């Protein structure tokens, strides 16, 4: 006798039994694909060079020297 509205149907039990195996499979696939992903990321990186210039000026106000940086 099969109860369709059962909280715990046979399909649910089978899915729960397969979850650990599914998790192990996904982790194993991630380990194999990791070197491929890291190689692709290294190829797609770009280098950016930023140059900052600082200018110092000195002005004399009332006989005192003021430096603006």
Short mmCIF file of N, CA and C in Angstrom, two decimals:
data_model
loop_
_atom_site.label_atom_id
_atom_site.label_comp_id
_atom_site.label_asym_id
_atom_site.label_seq_id
_atom_site.Cartn_x
_atom_site.Cartn_y
_atom_site.Cartn_z
N UNK A 1 0.83 -1.17 0.00
CA UNK A 1 0.00 0.00 0.00
C UNK A 1 0.89 1.24 0.00
N UNK A 2 0.68 2.18 -0.95
CA UNK A 2 1.49 3.38 -1.09
C UNK A 2 0.66 4.58 -0.69
N UNK A 3 1.21 5.38 0.22
CA UNK A 3 0.55 6.61 0.63
C UNK A 3 1.24 7.78 -0.06
N UNK A 4 0.49 8.47 -0.92
CA UNK A 4 1.10 9.57 -1.68
C UNK A 4 1.36 10.79 -0.81
N UNK A 5 0.55 11.02 0.21
CA UNK A 5 0.72 12.19 1.06
C UNK A 5 1.54 11.88 2.30
N UNK A 6 2.27 10.80 2.26
CA UNK A 6 3.08 10.40 3.41
C UNK A 6 4.23 11.39 3.62
N UNK A 7 4.55 11.65 4.89
CA UNK A 7 5.65 12.55 5.20
C UNK A 7 6.97 11.96 4.72
N UNK A 8 7.09 10.66 4.85
CA UNK A 8 8.34 9.98 4.52
C UNK A 8 8.06 8.93 3.46
N UNK A 9 8.07 9.32 2.21
CA UNK A 9 7.82 8.36 1.14
C UNK A 9 9.11 7.63 0.81
N UNK A 10 9.00 6.58 0.03
CA UNK A 10 10.19 5.80 -0.32
C UNK A 10 11.15 6.63 -1.17
N UNK A 11 10.64 7.53 -1.99
CA UNK A 11 11.51 8.39 -2.81
C UNK A 11 12.34 9.31 -1.92
N UNK A 12 11.72 9.84 -0.85
CA UNK A 12 12.45 10.69 0.09
C UNK A 12 13.56 9.92 0.78
N UNK A 13 13.26 8.69 1.16
CA UNK A 13 14.27 7.86 1.84
C UNK A 13 15.44 7.59 0.90
N UNK A 14 15.16 7.29 -0.36
CA UNK A 14 16.23 7.05 -1.32
C UNK A 14 17.08 8.30 -1.55
N UNK A 15 16.42 9.46 -1.64
CA UNK A 15 17.15 10.71 -1.84
C UNK A 15 18.05 11.00 -0.65
N UNK A 16 17.55 10.78 0.55
CA UNK A 16 18.36 11.03 1.75
C UNK A 16 19.54 10.08 1.83
N UNK A 17 19.37 8.87 1.38
CA UNK A 17 20.49 7.92 1.39
C UNK A 17 21.55 8.33 0.38
N UNK A 18 21.14 8.95 -0.70
CA UNK A 18 22.08 9.32 -1.76
C UNK A 18 22.76 10.67 -1.52
N UNK A 19 22.29 11.46 -0.56
CA UNK A 19 22.89 12.77 -0.33
C UNK A 19 24.37 12.71 0.04
N UNK A 20 24.79 11.82 0.94
CA UNK A 20 26.23 11.76 1.24
C UNK A 20 27.06 11.39 0.01
N UNK A 21 26.57 10.47 -0.80
CA UNK A 21 27.29 10.09 -2.00
C UNK A 21 27.35 11.25 -2.98
N UNK A 22 26.26 12.00 -3.10
CA UNK A 22 26.24 13.16 -3.98
C UNK A 22 27.23 14.22 -3.50
N UNK A 23 27.29 14.44 -2.20
CA UNK A 23 28.23 15.42 -1.65
C UNK A 23 29.67 15.00 -1.92
N UNK A 24 29.99 13.72 -1.75
CA UNK A 24 31.34 13.23 -2.02
C UNK A 24 31.69 13.39 -3.50
N UNK A 25 30.73 13.12 -4.36
CA UNK A 25 30.97 13.25 -5.80
C UNK A 25 31.26 14.69 -6.17
N UNK A 26 30.50 15.62 -5.62
CA UNK A 26 30.70 17.04 -5.92
C UNK A 26 32.06 17.50 -5.43
N UNK A 27 32.45 17.09 -4.23
CA UNK A 27 33.76 17.47 -3.70
C UNK A 27 34.88 16.91 -4.57
N UNK A 28 34.72 15.67 -5.02
CA UNK A 28 35.74 15.06 -5.87
C UNK A 28 35.85 15.80 -7.20
N UNK A 29 34.73 16.16 -7.78
CA UNK A 29 34.75 16.90 -9.05
C UNK A 29 35.38 18.28 -8.87
N UNK A 30 35.12 18.92 -7.74
CA UNK A 30 35.72 20.23 -7.48
C UNK A 30 37.24 20.13 -7.38
N UNK A 31 37.73 19.04 -6.79
CA UNK A 31 39.18 18.87 -6.68
C UNK A 31 39.82 18.72 -8.05
N UNK A 32 39.16 18.01 -8.95
CA UNK A 32 39.71 17.83 -10.29
C UNK A 32 39.63 19.10 -11.12
N UNK A 33 38.59 19.88 -10.93
CA UNK A 33 38.43 21.08 -11.76
C UNK A 33 39.17 22.28 -11.19
N UNK A 34 39.70 22.21 -9.97
CA UNK A 34 40.39 23.34 -9.36
C UNK A 34 41.60 23.80 -10.16
N UNK A 35 42.50 22.91 -10.60
CA UNK A 35 43.64 23.39 -11.38
C UNK A 35 43.24 24.07 -12.69
N UNK A 36 42.19 23.60 -13.31
CA UNK A 36 41.72 24.21 -14.56
C UNK A 36 41.21 25.61 -14.28
N UNK A 37 40.43 25.78 -13.21
CA UNK A 37 39.91 27.10 -12.88
C UNK A 37 41.03 28.07 -12.53
N UNK A 38 42.02 27.62 -11.78
CA UNK A 38 43.10 28.53 -11.39
C UNK A 38 43.94 28.94 -12.60
N UNK A 39 44.13 28.03 -13.56
CA UNK A 39 44.86 28.39 -14.77
C UNK A 39 44.10 29.42 -15.58
N UNK A 40 42.79 29.28 -15.67
CA UNK A 40 41.99 30.25 -16.42
C UNK A 40 42.02 31.61 -15.75
N UNK A 41 42.00 31.64 -14.44
CA UNK A 41 42.03 32.92 -13.73
C UNK A 41 43.37 33.61 -13.91
N UNK A 42 44.45 32.86 -13.94
CA UNK A 42 45.76 33.47 -14.12
C UNK A 42 45.89 34.09 -15.50
N UNK A 43 45.30 33.49 -16.49
CA UNK A 43 45.37 34.03 -17.84
C UNK A 43 44.55 35.30 -17.99
N UNK A 44 43.47 35.41 -17.22
CA UNK A 44 42.56 36.52 -17.43
C UNK A 44 42.87 37.72 -16.54
N UNK A 45 43.92 37.65 -15.72
CA UNK A 45 44.23 38.79 -14.86
C UNK A 45 44.95 39.87 -15.67
N UNK A 46 44.70 41.12 -15.31
CA UNK A 46 45.35 42.25 -15.96
C UNK A 46 46.15 43.01 -14.92
N UNK A 47 47.23 43.64 -15.38
CA UNK A 47 48.08 44.41 -14.48
C UNK A 47 47.75 45.89 -14.64
N UNK A 48 47.63 46.57 -13.51
CA UNK A 48 47.36 48.00 -13.51
C UNK A 48 48.45 48.70 -12.73
N UNK A 49 49.02 49.74 -13.31
CA UNK A 49 50.06 50.49 -12.62
C UNK A 49 49.55 51.90 -12.36
N UNK A 50 49.63 52.33 -11.11
CA UNK A 50 49.16 53.66 -10.73
C UNK A 50 50.35 54.49 -10.30
N UNK A 51 50.45 55.70 -10.83
CA UNK A 51 51.53 56.61 -10.48
C UNK A 51 50.93 57.82 -9.78
N UNK A 52 51.47 58.14 -8.60
CA UNK A 52 50.99 59.28 -7.83
C UNK A 52 52.13 60.29 -7.72
N UNK A 53 51.84 61.54 -8.05
CA UNK A 53 52.84 62.60 -7.98
C UNK A 53 52.42 63.59 -6.91
N UNK A 54 53.35 63.90 -5.99
CA UNK A 54 53.08 64.86 -4.92
C UNK A 54 53.98 66.07 -5.14
N UNK A 55 53.38 67.25 -5.08
CA UNK A 55 54.13 68.48 -5.29
C UNK A 55 54.08 69.30 -4.01
N UNK A 56 55.23 69.78 -3.56
CA UNK A 56 55.30 70.63 -2.36
C UNK A 56 55.60 72.06 -2.79
N UNK A 57 54.86 73.01 -2.21
CA UNK A 57 55.09 74.42 -2.51
C UNK A 57 55.32 75.16 -1.20
N UNK A 58 56.14 76.18 -1.24
CA UNK A 58 56.41 77.00 -0.05
C UNK A 58 56.04 78.44 -0.36
N UNK A 59 55.30 79.07 0.53
CA UNK A 59 54.92 80.47 0.36
C UNK A 59 55.32 81.24 1.61
N UNK A 60 55.71 82.49 1.43
CA UNK A 60 56.10 83.34 2.56
C UNK A 60 54.95 84.28 2.89
N UNK A 61 54.43 84.18 4.11
CA UNK A 61 53.35 85.05 4.56
C UNK A 61 53.84 85.74 5.84
N UNK A 62 53.90 87.06 5.80
CA UNK A 62 54.32 87.86 6.95
C UNK A 62 55.68 87.41 7.50
N UNK A 63 56.61 87.09 6.64
CA UNK A 63 57.94 86.73 7.07
C UNK A 63 58.07 85.28 7.53
N UNK A 64 56.98 84.53 7.58
CA UNK A 64 57.04 83.12 7.97
C UNK A 64 56.88 82.26 6.72
N UNK A 65 57.51 81.13 6.71
CA UNK A 65 57.41 80.23 5.57
C UNK A 65 56.37 79.16 5.86
N UNK A 66 55.44 79.01 4.94
CA UNK A 66 54.39 78.01 5.09
C UNK A 66 54.57 77.00 3.96
N UNK A 67 54.59 75.72 4.31
CA UNK A 67 54.78 74.67 3.32
C UNK A 67 53.46 73.95 3.10
N UNK A 68 53.04 73.89 1.85
CA UNK A 68 51.82 73.17 1.48
C UNK A 68 52.22 71.91 0.74
N UNK A 69 51.75 70.80 1.23
CA UNK A 69 52.08 69.53 0.59
C UNK A 69 50.83 68.96 -0.01
#
